[in-house]
Amino acid sequence: MGKLIDGRWTSDDMETDAKGQFVRRASQFRSMVTADGSSGFAAQAGRYHLYVSHACGWSHRTVLLRQQLGLQEAVSISFVEPHMGEHGWTFGEGGDPIGGKRKLHEVYTAADPHYTGRVTVPVLWDRETATIVSNESTDICRAFDREFAAVTGTRARLFPDELRAEIDAMIEANYAPLNNGVYRAGFAKSQEAHEQAARAVFARLDELERLLASQRYLLGDRLTAADWFLFPTLFRFDAAYHTHFKCNLRRLIDYPNLWGYTRELYQVPGVKEVCNLQEIKLHYYTSHPSVHPRAYVPIGPELDFDEPHGR
């Protein structure tokens, strides 16, 4: 783990409150790329670079939208190493392709020498101004969908205007109990905090199972950003959250509709290429010594995401 305090790296544990509940701090780089450049960051091919991790669910959102919206040539990308040790996220052989850094926290201090806070992925970097535009996955995804439309020429929209309120409501409904809930369960430092978070995880999974019994996707018959924001959590659930974070009341494969829905999304063209379950397992089981101090990686579970989904 670790964070920067006034630009200096320090190793520390996950933050929890007085009740032992995990606390996720808000992202601090919150500028936006705009089509017209009015924000100071114009949507231009070749200008931006995306730092991500195959292991991180928040990163996975941005990678999925980059892939689905055809931004592979417009926005370059690099992946940090799956193991997160005493120096946080680090770059592998060859280092950072933009600034030659070895550690992600050095990218943060290149943008702000006095930055204080967590060093997280994803990060959207602007080559022109040599700074971080955003380290908030939702902002990055919205920019990819709306502001880069003229760059890609695609008419596909994952945040369509006519469904904006419904998409926002669904994303919000999934975030606290499920997307972030698995972390609240896994990083809890009291029995009460763990149980409260874990029960909320399964209450939301139960609700989604009922919803998907009567419709194909979260908002009906159309794939939207809400589905791609949920998918990374579901994809990781049985391999990481069920065991490592002890969210073990049920498995994802015990939910027929959710399991079929997850396989369907995985089988969308271009998705499996950006899903790396081995790196996910390597990260979770070796990077959190307070949760799994022995740091060995389990051999299972066996999951066939290519099995026909029947939806």
PDB file of C-alpha atoms in Angstrom:
ATOM      1  CA  MET A   1       0.000   0.000   0.000  1.00  0.00           C
ATOM      2  CA  GLY A   2       1.103   3.589   0.327  1.00  0.00           C
ATOM      3  CA  LYS A   3       0.436   7.196  -0.515  1.00  0.00           C
ATOM      4  CA  LEU A   4       2.151  10.504  -1.110  1.00  0.00           C
ATOM      5  CA  ILE A   5       2.277  13.142   1.620  1.00  0.00           C
ATOM      6  CA  ASP A   6       3.391  16.514   0.311  1.00  0.00           C
ATOM      7  CA  GLY A   7       5.019  14.758  -2.629  1.00  0.00           C
ATOM      8  CA  ARG A   8       6.962  12.224  -0.524  1.00  0.00           C
ATOM      9  CA  TRP A   9       6.151   8.514  -0.697  1.00  0.00           C
ATOM     10  CA  THR A  10       5.196   6.698   2.477  1.00  0.00           C
ATOM     11  CA  SER A  11       4.064   3.126   3.013  1.00  0.00           C
ATOM     12  CA  ASP A  12       0.949   2.696   5.110  1.00  0.00           C
ATOM     13  CA  ASP A  13      -2.073   0.481   5.572  1.00  0.00           C
ATOM     14  CA  MET A  14      -5.582   0.901   4.200  1.00  0.00           C
ATOM     15  CA  GLU A  15      -7.587   3.663   5.841  1.00  0.00           C
ATOM     16  CA  THR A  16     -10.450   2.676   8.129  1.00  0.00           C
ATOM     17  CA  ASP A  17     -12.720   4.633  10.426  1.00  0.00           C
ATOM     18  CA  ALA A  18     -13.323   4.185  14.165  1.00  0.00           C
ATOM     19  CA  LYS A  19     -15.679   1.246  13.463  1.00  0.00           C
ATOM     20  CA  GLY A  20     -13.140  -0.557  11.321  1.00  0.00           C
ATOM     21  CA  GLN A  21     -14.894   0.337   8.071  1.00  0.00           C
ATOM     22  CA  PHE A  22     -12.736   0.810   4.978  1.00  0.00           C
ATOM     23  CA  VAL A  23     -12.739   4.408   3.710  1.00  0.00           C
ATOM     24  CA  ARG A  24     -12.106   5.164   0.038  1.00  0.00           C
ATOM     25  CA  ARG A  25     -10.925   8.715  -0.513  1.00  0.00           C
ATOM     26  CA  ALA A  26     -12.216  10.671  -3.494  1.00  0.00           C
ATOM     27  CA  SER A  27     -10.021  11.048  -6.586  1.00  0.00           C
ATOM     28  CA  GLN A  28      -8.228  14.393  -6.655  1.00  0.00           C
ATOM     29  CA  PHE A  29      -7.369  14.936 -10.318  1.00  0.00           C
ATOM     30  CA  ARG A  30     -10.782  15.768 -11.767  1.00  0.00           C
ATOM     31  CA  SER A  31     -10.207  17.813 -14.916  1.00  0.00           C
ATOM     32  CA  MET A  32     -12.122  16.839 -18.044  1.00  0.00           C
ATOM     33  CA  VAL A  33     -11.222  16.368 -21.676  1.00  0.00           C
ATOM     34  CA  THR A  34     -13.702  18.286 -23.855  1.00  0.00           C
ATOM     35  CA  ALA A  35     -14.404  18.123 -27.557  1.00  0.00           C
ATOM     36  CA  ASP A  36     -13.981  21.879 -27.985  1.00  0.00           C
ATOM     37  CA  GLY A  37     -10.994  22.204 -25.659  1.00  0.00           C
ATOM     38  CA  SER A  38     -12.787  24.666 -23.380  1.00  0.00           C
ATOM     39  CA  SER A  39     -11.466  22.770 -20.346  1.00  0.00           C
ATOM     40  CA  GLY A  40      -7.884  23.246 -21.491  1.00  0.00           C
ATOM     41  CA  PHE A  41      -7.763  19.590 -22.552  1.00  0.00           C
ATOM     42  CA  ALA A  42      -9.008  19.139 -26.104  1.00  0.00           C
ATOM     43  CA  ALA A  43      -9.986  15.715 -27.421  1.00  0.00           C
ATOM     44  CA  GLN A  44      -7.216  14.961 -29.894  1.00  0.00           C
ATOM     45  CA  ALA A  45      -5.833  11.701 -31.218  1.00  0.00           C
ATOM     46  CA  GLY A  46      -2.355  10.947 -29.892  1.00  0.00           C
ATOM     47  CA  ARG A  47      -2.429  13.532 -27.116  1.00  0.00           C
ATOM     48  CA  TYR A  48      -3.394  11.330 -24.149  1.00  0.00           C
ATOM     49  CA  HIS A  49      -1.974   8.265 -22.467  1.00  0.00           C
ATOM     50  CA  LEU A  50      -3.852   5.908 -20.153  1.00  0.00           C
ATOM     51  CA  TYR A  51      -2.043   4.243 -17.242  1.00  0.00           C
ATOM     52  CA  VAL A  52      -3.934   1.193 -16.006  1.00  0.00           C
ATOM     53  CA  SER A  53      -3.645  -2.191 -14.321  1.00  0.00           C
ATOM     54  CA  HIS A  54      -5.105  -5.442 -15.633  1.00  0.00           C
ATOM     55  CA  ALA A  55      -5.863  -6.269 -11.998  1.00  0.00           C
ATOM     56  CA  CYS A  56      -7.775  -3.122 -11.042  1.00  0.00           C
ATOM     57  CA  GLY A  57     -11.526  -3.055 -11.604  1.00  0.00           C
ATOM     58  CA  TRP A  58     -11.627   0.740 -11.874  1.00  0.00           C
ATOM     59  CA  SER A  59      -8.947   0.567 -14.572  1.00  0.00           C
ATOM     60  CA  HIS A  60     -10.857  -2.209 -16.302  1.00  0.00           C
ATOM     61  CA  ARG A  61     -13.806   0.131 -16.863  1.00  0.00           C
ATOM     62  CA  THR A  62     -11.675   2.569 -18.822  1.00  0.00           C
ATOM     63  CA  VAL A  63      -9.960  -0.172 -20.825  1.00  0.00           C
ATOM     64  CA  LEU A  64     -13.329  -1.669 -21.769  1.00  0.00           C
ATOM     65  CA  LEU A  65     -14.722   1.655 -22.957  1.00  0.00           C
ATOM     66  CA  ARG A  66     -11.531   2.479 -24.841  1.00  0.00           C
ATOM     67  CA  GLN A  67     -11.923  -0.869 -26.596  1.00  0.00           C
ATOM     68  CA  GLN A  68     -15.662  -0.676 -27.256  1.00  0.00           C
ATOM     69  CA  LEU A  69     -15.508   2.907 -28.532  1.00  0.00           C
ATOM     70  CA  GLY A  70     -12.619   2.305 -30.921  1.00  0.00           C
ATOM     71  CA  LEU A  71     -10.051   4.511 -29.173  1.00  0.00           C
ATOM     72  CA  GLN A  72      -7.137   2.086 -29.386  1.00  0.00           C
ATOM     73  CA  GLU A  73      -5.246   4.233 -31.893  1.00  0.00           C
ATOM     74  CA  ALA A  74      -6.295   7.587 -30.424  1.00  0.00           C
ATOM     75  CA  VAL A  75      -5.341   6.998 -26.771  1.00  0.00           C
ATOM     76  CA  SER A  76      -2.160   5.055 -26.000  1.00  0.00           C
ATOM     77  CA  ILE A  77      -2.040   2.745 -23.013  1.00  0.00           C
ATOM     78  CA  SER A  78       0.395   1.054 -20.646  1.00  0.00           C
ATOM     79  CA  PHE A  79      -0.068  -1.417 -17.808  1.00  0.00           C
ATOM     80  CA  VAL A  80       1.613  -1.402 -14.413  1.00  0.00           C
ATOM     81  CA  GLU A  81       2.857  -4.624 -12.839  1.00  0.00           C
ATOM     82  CA  PRO A  82       0.196  -6.758 -11.084  1.00  0.00           C
ATOM     83  CA  HIS A  83       2.047  -6.969  -7.759  1.00  0.00           C
ATOM     84  CA  MET A  84       1.737  -3.818  -5.681  1.00  0.00           C
ATOM     85  CA  GLY A  85       4.503  -3.768  -3.064  1.00  0.00           C
ATOM     86  CA  GLU A  86       6.093  -1.234  -0.770  1.00  0.00           C
ATOM     87  CA  HIS A  87       6.445   1.301  -3.592  1.00  0.00           C
ATOM     88  CA  GLY A  88       2.856   0.912  -4.794  1.00  0.00           C
ATOM     89  CA  TRP A  89       2.163   0.387  -8.487  1.00  0.00           C
ATOM     90  CA  THR A  90       5.374  -0.010 -10.506  1.00  0.00           C
ATOM     91  CA  PHE A  91       6.315  -0.338 -14.170  1.00  0.00           C
ATOM     92  CA  GLY A  92       7.846  -3.476 -15.574  1.00  0.00           C
ATOM     93  CA  GLU A  93      10.718  -3.922 -17.972  1.00  0.00           C
ATOM     94  CA  GLY A  94      11.142  -0.799 -20.075  1.00  0.00           C
ATOM     95  CA  GLY A  95       9.489   1.420 -17.472  1.00  0.00           C
ATOM     96  CA  ASP A  96       7.014   4.168 -18.149  1.00  0.00           C
ATOM     97  CA  PRO A  97       6.807   4.734 -21.932  1.00  0.00           C
ATOM     98  CA  ILE A  98       5.956   8.424 -21.511  1.00  0.00           C
ATOM     99  CA  GLY A  99       8.311   9.806 -18.865  1.00  0.00           C
ATOM    100  CA  GLY A 100      10.652   6.898 -18.193  1.00  0.00           C
ATOM    101  CA  LYS A 101       9.478   6.541 -14.581  1.00  0.00           C
ATOM    102  CA  ARG A 102       9.821   3.324 -12.617  1.00  0.00           C
ATOM    103  CA  LYS A 103       7.005   3.914 -10.134  1.00  0.00           C
ATOM    104  CA  LEU A 104       3.526   5.299 -10.664  1.00  0.00           C
ATOM    105  CA  HIS A 105       3.874   7.698  -7.736  1.00  0.00           C
ATOM    106  CA  GLU A 106       6.620   9.424  -9.761  1.00  0.00           C
ATOM    107  CA  VAL A 107       4.040  10.146 -12.461  1.00  0.00           C
ATOM    108  CA  TYR A 108       1.875  11.801  -9.801  1.00  0.00           C
ATOM    109  CA  THR A 109       4.705  13.991  -8.542  1.00  0.00           C
ATOM    110  CA  ALA A 110       5.610  14.891 -12.125  1.00  0.00           C
ATOM    111  CA  ALA A 111       2.101  16.349 -12.347  1.00  0.00           C
ATOM    112  CA  ASP A 112       2.128  17.869  -8.844  1.00  0.00           C
ATOM    113  CA  PRO A 113       5.355  17.814  -6.784  1.00  0.00           C
ATOM    114  CA  HIS A 114       3.331  18.453  -3.604  1.00  0.00           C
ATOM    115  CA  TYR A 115       0.509  15.967  -4.209  1.00  0.00           C
ATOM    116  CA  THR A 116      -0.901  14.334  -1.080  1.00  0.00           C
ATOM    117  CA  GLY A 117      -3.083  11.251  -1.358  1.00  0.00           C
ATOM    118  CA  ARG A 118      -3.381   7.739  -2.740  1.00  0.00           C
ATOM    119  CA  VAL A 119      -1.604   6.775  -5.932  1.00  0.00           C
ATOM    120  CA  THR A 120      -4.216   4.913  -7.949  1.00  0.00           C
ATOM    121  CA  VAL A 121      -5.021   3.732 -11.456  1.00  0.00           C
ATOM    122  CA  PRO A 122      -6.466   4.586 -13.912  1.00  0.00           C
ATOM    123  CA  VAL A 123      -4.581   7.767 -14.769  1.00  0.00           C
ATOM    124  CA  LEU A 124      -5.179   9.824 -17.913  1.00  0.00           C
ATOM    125  CA  TRP A 125      -2.021  11.759 -18.794  1.00  0.00           C
ATOM    126  CA  ASP A 126      -1.806  14.736 -21.155  1.00  0.00           C
ATOM    127  CA  ARG A 127       1.369  14.781 -23.220  1.00  0.00           C
ATOM    128  CA  GLU A 128       0.880  18.414 -24.276  1.00  0.00           C
ATOM    129  CA  THR A 129       0.771  19.952 -20.792  1.00  0.00           C
ATOM    130  CA  ALA A 130       2.703  17.128 -19.081  1.00  0.00           C
ATOM    131  CA  THR A 131       0.156  16.613 -16.358  1.00  0.00           C
ATOM    132  CA  ILE A 132      -2.564  14.280 -15.108  1.00  0.00           C
ATOM    133  CA  VAL A 133      -5.998  15.139 -16.452  1.00  0.00           C
ATOM    134  CA  SER A 134      -7.929  12.701 -14.281  1.00  0.00           C
ATOM    135  CA  ASN A 135      -7.509   9.694 -12.022  1.00  0.00           C
ATOM    136  CA  GLU A 136     -11.263   9.138 -11.730  1.00  0.00           C
ATOM    137  CA  SER A 137     -12.537   6.235 -13.850  1.00  0.00           C
ATOM    138  CA  THR A 138     -16.043   7.629 -14.310  1.00  0.00           C
ATOM    139  CA  ASP A 139     -14.785  10.963 -15.669  1.00  0.00           C
ATOM    140  CA  ILE A 140     -12.385   9.222 -18.044  1.00  0.00           C
ATOM    141  CA  CYS A 141     -15.115   6.911 -19.331  1.00  0.00           C
ATOM    142  CA  ARG A 142     -17.548   9.771 -19.907  1.00  0.00           C
ATOM    143  CA  ALA A 143     -14.903  11.686 -21.842  1.00  0.00           C
ATOM    144  CA  PHE A 144     -14.136   8.646 -23.995  1.00  0.00           C
ATOM    145  CA  ASP A 145     -17.813   8.230 -24.788  1.00  0.00           C
ATOM    146  CA  ARG A 146     -18.848  11.826 -25.448  1.00  0.00           C
ATOM    147  CA  GLU A 147     -15.864  14.070 -26.070  1.00  0.00           C
ATOM    148  CA  PHE A 148     -13.869  11.749 -28.348  1.00  0.00           C
ATOM    149  CA  ALA A 149     -16.773  10.968 -30.680  1.00  0.00           C
ATOM    150  CA  ALA A 150     -15.443  13.284 -33.399  1.00  0.00           C
ATOM    151  CA  VAL A 151     -11.972  11.746 -33.073  1.00  0.00           C
ATOM    152  CA  THR A 152     -13.154   8.184 -33.655  1.00  0.00           C
ATOM    153  CA  GLY A 153     -16.057   8.990 -35.943  1.00  0.00           C
ATOM    154  CA  THR A 154     -18.122   6.368 -34.154  1.00  0.00           C
ATOM    155  CA  ARG A 155     -21.801   6.955 -33.542  1.00  0.00           C
ATOM    156  CA  ALA A 156     -21.959   4.372 -30.788  1.00  0.00           C
ATOM    157  CA  ARG A 157     -22.746   5.803 -27.371  1.00  0.00           C
ATOM    158  CA  LEU A 158     -22.555   4.020 -24.054  1.00  0.00           C
ATOM    159  CA  PHE A 159     -23.862   7.059 -22.135  1.00  0.00           C
ATOM    160  CA  PRO A 160     -26.705   7.993 -24.512  1.00  0.00           C
ATOM    161  CA  ASP A 161     -28.437  11.259 -23.605  1.00  0.00           C
ATOM    162  CA  GLU A 162     -31.887   9.685 -23.502  1.00  0.00           C
ATOM    163  CA  LEU A 163     -30.770   7.189 -20.831  1.00  0.00           C
ATOM    164  CA  ARG A 164     -28.455   9.465 -18.885  1.00  0.00           C
ATOM    165  CA  ALA A 165     -30.546   9.611 -15.693  1.00  0.00           C
ATOM    166  CA  GLU A 166     -31.177   5.861 -15.688  1.00  0.00           C
ATOM    167  CA  ILE A 167     -27.508   5.032 -16.307  1.00  0.00           C
ATOM    168  CA  ASP A 168     -26.341   7.363 -13.546  1.00  0.00           C
ATOM    169  CA  ALA A 169     -28.895   5.886 -11.135  1.00  0.00           C
ATOM    170  CA  MET A 170     -27.839   2.301 -11.923  1.00  0.00           C
ATOM    171  CA  ILE A 171     -24.136   3.077 -11.584  1.00  0.00           C
ATOM    172  CA  GLU A 172     -24.819   4.749  -8.239  1.00  0.00           C
ATOM    173  CA  ALA A 173     -26.994   1.853  -7.043  1.00  0.00           C
ATOM    174  CA  ASN A 174     -24.206  -0.643  -7.748  1.00  0.00           C
ATOM    175  CA  TYR A 175     -21.273   1.412  -6.495  1.00  0.00           C
ATOM    176  CA  ALA A 176     -21.653   1.522  -2.706  1.00  0.00           C
ATOM    177  CA  PRO A 177     -22.986  -1.982  -1.951  1.00  0.00           C
ATOM    178  CA  LEU A 178     -21.164  -3.928  -4.678  1.00  0.00           C
ATOM    179  CA  ASN A 179     -18.336  -2.256  -6.670  1.00  0.00           C
ATOM    180  CA  ASN A 180     -16.880  -0.680  -3.534  1.00  0.00           C
ATOM    181  CA  GLY A 181     -18.673  -3.025  -1.172  1.00  0.00           C
ATOM    182  CA  VAL A 182     -16.328  -5.929  -1.851  1.00  0.00           C
ATOM    183  CA  TYR A 183     -13.403  -3.739  -0.754  1.00  0.00           C
ATOM    184  CA  ARG A 184     -15.296  -2.605   2.339  1.00  0.00           C
ATOM    185  CA  ALA A 185     -15.797  -6.265   3.214  1.00  0.00           C
ATOM    186  CA  GLY A 186     -12.214  -7.287   2.442  1.00  0.00           C
ATOM    187  CA  PHE A 187     -10.408  -4.398   4.121  1.00  0.00           C
ATOM    188  CA  ALA A 188     -12.670  -4.170   7.168  1.00  0.00           C
ATOM    189  CA  LYS A 189     -10.898  -4.239  10.512  1.00  0.00           C
ATOM    190  CA  SER A 190     -13.776  -5.427  12.639  1.00  0.00           C
ATOM    191  CA  GLN A 191     -16.241  -8.316  12.459  1.00  0.00           C
ATOM    192  CA  GLU A 192     -19.175  -5.927  12.433  1.00  0.00           C
ATOM    193  CA  ALA A 193     -17.779  -3.862   9.577  1.00  0.00           C
ATOM    194  CA  HIS A 194     -17.029  -6.961   7.515  1.00  0.00           C
ATOM    195  CA  GLU A 195     -20.447  -8.516   8.025  1.00  0.00           C
ATOM    196  CA  GLN A 196     -22.283  -5.296   7.274  1.00  0.00           C
ATOM    197  CA  ALA A 197     -20.401  -4.797   4.018  1.00  0.00           C
ATOM    198  CA  ALA A 198     -20.556  -8.440   2.926  1.00  0.00           C
ATOM    199  CA  ARG A 199     -24.309  -8.684   3.516  1.00  0.00           C
ATOM    200  CA  ALA A 200     -24.809  -5.535   1.441  1.00  0.00           C
ATOM    201  CA  VAL A 201     -22.803  -7.141  -1.379  1.00  0.00           C
ATOM    202  CA  PHE A 202     -25.134 -10.124  -1.525  1.00  0.00           C
ATOM    203  CA  ALA A 203     -28.278  -8.082  -1.072  1.00  0.00           C
ATOM    204  CA  ARG A 204     -27.326  -6.165  -4.224  1.00  0.00           C
ATOM    205  CA  LEU A 205     -26.376  -9.326  -6.114  1.00  0.00           C
ATOM    206  CA  ASP A 206     -29.782 -10.779  -5.201  1.00  0.00           C
ATOM    207  CA  GLU A 207     -31.507  -7.665  -6.564  1.00  0.00           C
ATOM    208  CA  LEU A 208     -29.538  -7.800  -9.803  1.00  0.00           C
ATOM    209  CA  GLU A 209     -30.297 -11.508 -10.211  1.00  0.00           C
ATOM    210  CA  ARG A 210     -34.015 -10.740 -10.044  1.00  0.00           C
ATOM    211  CA  LEU A 211     -33.651  -7.821 -12.460  1.00  0.00           C
ATOM    212  CA  LEU A 212     -31.784  -9.887 -15.037  1.00  0.00           C
ATOM    213  CA  ALA A 213     -34.416 -12.610 -14.888  1.00  0.00           C
ATOM    214  CA  SER A 214     -36.762 -10.311 -16.836  1.00  0.00           C
ATOM    215  CA  GLN A 215     -34.380  -8.315 -19.060  1.00  0.00           C
ATOM    216  CA  ARG A 216     -31.158  -8.884 -20.938  1.00  0.00           C
ATOM    217  CA  TYR A 217     -29.107  -5.941 -19.669  1.00  0.00           C
ATOM    218  CA  LEU A 218     -29.298  -3.597 -16.698  1.00  0.00           C
ATOM    219  CA  LEU A 219     -31.429  -1.064 -18.544  1.00  0.00           C
ATOM    220  CA  GLY A 220     -33.356  -3.379 -20.829  1.00  0.00           C
ATOM    221  CA  ASP A 221     -32.299  -4.520 -24.299  1.00  0.00           C
ATOM    222  CA  ARG A 222     -29.445  -2.051 -24.818  1.00  0.00           C
ATOM    223  CA  LEU A 223     -25.864  -2.383 -23.590  1.00  0.00           C
ATOM    224  CA  THR A 224     -24.782   0.785 -21.801  1.00  0.00           C
ATOM    225  CA  ALA A 225     -21.944   2.046 -19.628  1.00  0.00           C
ATOM    226  CA  ALA A 226     -23.867   0.756 -16.601  1.00  0.00           C
ATOM    227  CA  ASP A 227     -23.224  -2.819 -17.773  1.00  0.00           C
ATOM    228  CA  TRP A 228     -19.523  -2.204 -18.399  1.00  0.00           C
ATOM    229  CA  PHE A 229     -19.170  -0.563 -14.969  1.00  0.00           C
ATOM    230  CA  LEU A 230     -20.633  -3.678 -13.326  1.00  0.00           C
ATOM    231  CA  PHE A 231     -18.776  -6.281 -15.388  1.00  0.00           C
ATOM    232  CA  PRO A 232     -15.288  -5.850 -13.795  1.00  0.00           C
ATOM    233  CA  THR A 233     -16.706  -6.623 -10.338  1.00  0.00           C
ATOM    234  CA  LEU A 234     -18.559  -9.694 -11.563  1.00  0.00           C
ATOM    235  CA  PHE A 235     -15.585 -10.945 -13.587  1.00  0.00           C
ATOM    236  CA  ARG A 236     -13.364 -10.825 -10.467  1.00  0.00           C
ATOM    237  CA  PHE A 237     -15.930 -12.105  -8.010  1.00  0.00           C
ATOM    238  CA  ASP A 238     -15.317 -15.842  -7.741  1.00  0.00           C
ATOM    239  CA  ALA A 239     -11.560 -15.684  -8.363  1.00  0.00           C
ATOM    240  CA  ALA A 240     -10.781 -12.857  -5.943  1.00  0.00           C
ATOM    241  CA  TYR A 241     -13.588 -11.373  -3.877  1.00  0.00           C
ATOM    242  CA  HIS A 242     -15.235 -14.641  -2.836  1.00  0.00           C
ATOM    243  CA  THR A 243     -12.047 -16.036  -1.300  1.00  0.00           C
ATOM    244  CA  HIS A 244      -9.622 -13.181  -0.740  1.00  0.00           C
ATOM    245  CA  PHE A 245     -12.181 -10.674   0.565  1.00  0.00           C
ATOM    246  CA  LYS A 246     -14.285 -13.443   2.161  1.00  0.00           C
ATOM    247  CA  CYS A 247     -17.486 -12.479   0.349  1.00  0.00           C
ATOM    248  CA  ASN A 248     -18.394 -16.141   0.452  1.00  0.00           C
ATOM    249  CA  LEU A 249     -22.096 -16.351   1.192  1.00  0.00           C
ATOM    250  CA  ARG A 250     -22.557 -17.393  -2.435  1.00  0.00           C
ATOM    251  CA  ARG A 251     -20.494 -17.519  -5.627  1.00  0.00           C
ATOM    252  CA  LEU A 252     -21.290 -15.680  -8.831  1.00  0.00           C
ATOM    253  CA  ILE A 253     -21.820 -19.024 -10.564  1.00  0.00           C
ATOM    254  CA  ASP A 254     -24.606 -19.724  -8.048  1.00  0.00           C
ATOM    255  CA  TYR A 255     -26.626 -16.930  -9.700  1.00  0.00           C
ATOM    256  CA  PRO A 256     -27.907 -18.295 -13.042  1.00  0.00           C
ATOM    257  CA  ASN A 257     -28.883 -14.937 -14.529  1.00  0.00           C
ATOM    258  CA  LEU A 258     -25.837 -12.999 -13.324  1.00  0.00           C
ATOM    259  CA  TRP A 259     -23.463 -15.766 -14.400  1.00  0.00           C
ATOM    260  CA  GLY A 260     -25.038 -15.947 -17.865  1.00  0.00           C
ATOM    261  CA  TYR A 261     -24.997 -12.149 -18.143  1.00  0.00           C
ATOM    262  CA  THR A 262     -21.308 -12.028 -17.184  1.00  0.00           C
ATOM    263  CA  ARG A 263     -20.447 -14.652 -19.806  1.00  0.00           C
ATOM    264  CA  GLU A 264     -22.412 -12.733 -22.425  1.00  0.00           C
ATOM    265  CA  LEU A 265     -20.465  -9.523 -21.766  1.00  0.00           C
ATOM    266  CA  TYR A 266     -17.186 -11.426 -21.753  1.00  0.00           C
ATOM    267  CA  GLN A 267     -18.043 -12.835 -25.180  1.00  0.00           C
ATOM    268  CA  VAL A 268     -18.681  -9.408 -26.743  1.00  0.00           C
ATOM    269  CA  PRO A 269     -15.978  -8.902 -29.418  1.00  0.00           C
ATOM    270  CA  GLY A 270     -12.846  -7.303 -27.994  1.00  0.00           C
ATOM    271  CA  VAL A 271     -13.646  -7.938 -24.324  1.00  0.00           C
ATOM    272  CA  LYS A 272     -11.784 -11.150 -23.532  1.00  0.00           C
ATOM    273  CA  GLU A 273      -8.615  -9.577 -24.948  1.00  0.00           C
ATOM    274  CA  VAL A 274      -8.636  -7.074 -22.080  1.00  0.00           C
ATOM    275  CA  CYS A 275      -9.518  -9.569 -19.322  1.00  0.00           C
ATOM    276  CA  ASN A 276      -6.559 -11.092 -17.489  1.00  0.00           C
ATOM    277  CA  LEU A 277      -7.670 -13.301 -14.624  1.00  0.00           C
ATOM    278  CA  GLN A 278      -4.142 -14.481 -13.838  1.00  0.00           C
ATOM    279  CA  GLU A 279      -2.907 -10.923 -13.201  1.00  0.00           C
ATOM    280  CA  ILE A 280      -6.023 -10.235 -11.162  1.00  0.00           C
ATOM    281  CA  LYS A 281      -5.291 -13.189  -8.878  1.00  0.00           C
ATOM    282  CA  LEU A 282      -1.599 -12.365  -8.693  1.00  0.00           C
ATOM    283  CA  HIS A 283      -2.385  -8.809  -7.597  1.00  0.00           C
ATOM    284  CA  TYR A 284      -4.999  -9.537  -4.966  1.00  0.00           C
ATOM    285  CA  TYR A 285      -3.305 -12.511  -3.323  1.00  0.00           C
ATOM    286  CA  THR A 286       0.208 -11.001  -3.216  1.00  0.00           C
ATOM    287  CA  SER A 287      -0.435  -7.282  -2.662  1.00  0.00           C
ATOM    288  CA  HIS A 288      -2.513  -7.195   0.527  1.00  0.00           C
ATOM    289  CA  PRO A 289      -0.428  -8.649   3.386  1.00  0.00           C
ATOM    290  CA  SER A 290      -2.954  -7.534   5.996  1.00  0.00           C
ATOM    291  CA  VAL A 291      -5.537  -9.773   4.269  1.00  0.00           C
ATOM    292  CA  HIS A 292      -3.384 -12.631   2.960  1.00  0.00           C
ATOM    293  CA  PRO A 293       0.084 -12.513   4.553  1.00  0.00           C
ATOM    294  CA  ARG A 294       1.362 -15.749   3.008  1.00  0.00           C
ATOM    295  CA  ALA A 295       0.929 -14.307  -0.506  1.00  0.00           C
ATOM    296  CA  TYR A 296       0.440 -17.586  -2.366  1.00  0.00           C
ATOM    297  CA  VAL A 297      -1.955 -17.583  -5.307  1.00  0.00           C
ATOM    298  CA  PRO A 298      -4.712 -20.238  -5.337  1.00  0.00           C
ATOM    299  CA  ILE A 299      -4.912 -22.500  -8.376  1.00  0.00           C
ATOM    300  CA  GLY A 300      -8.661 -22.087  -8.858  1.00  0.00           C
ATOM    301  CA  PRO A 301     -11.451 -21.645  -9.391  1.00  0.00           C
ATOM    302  CA  GLU A 302     -12.100 -23.184 -12.792  1.00  0.00           C
ATOM    303  CA  LEU A 303     -14.373 -20.770 -14.659  1.00  0.00           C
ATOM    304  CA  ASP A 304     -15.471 -21.093 -18.291  1.00  0.00           C
ATOM    305  CA  PHE A 305     -16.414 -17.609 -19.468  1.00  0.00           C
ATOM    306  CA  ASP A 306     -16.691 -18.965 -23.029  1.00  0.00           C
ATOM    307  CA  GLU A 307     -19.512 -21.359 -22.144  1.00  0.00           C
ATOM    308  CA  PRO A 308     -22.661 -20.451 -24.160  1.00  0.00           C
ATOM    309  CA  HIS A 309     -24.627 -17.935 -22.127  1.00  0.00           C
ATOM    310  CA  GLY A 310     -28.124 -18.627 -23.489  1.00  0.00           C
ATOM    311  CA  ARG A 311     -29.329 -15.059 -23.079  1.00  0.00           C
TER     312      ARG A 311
END
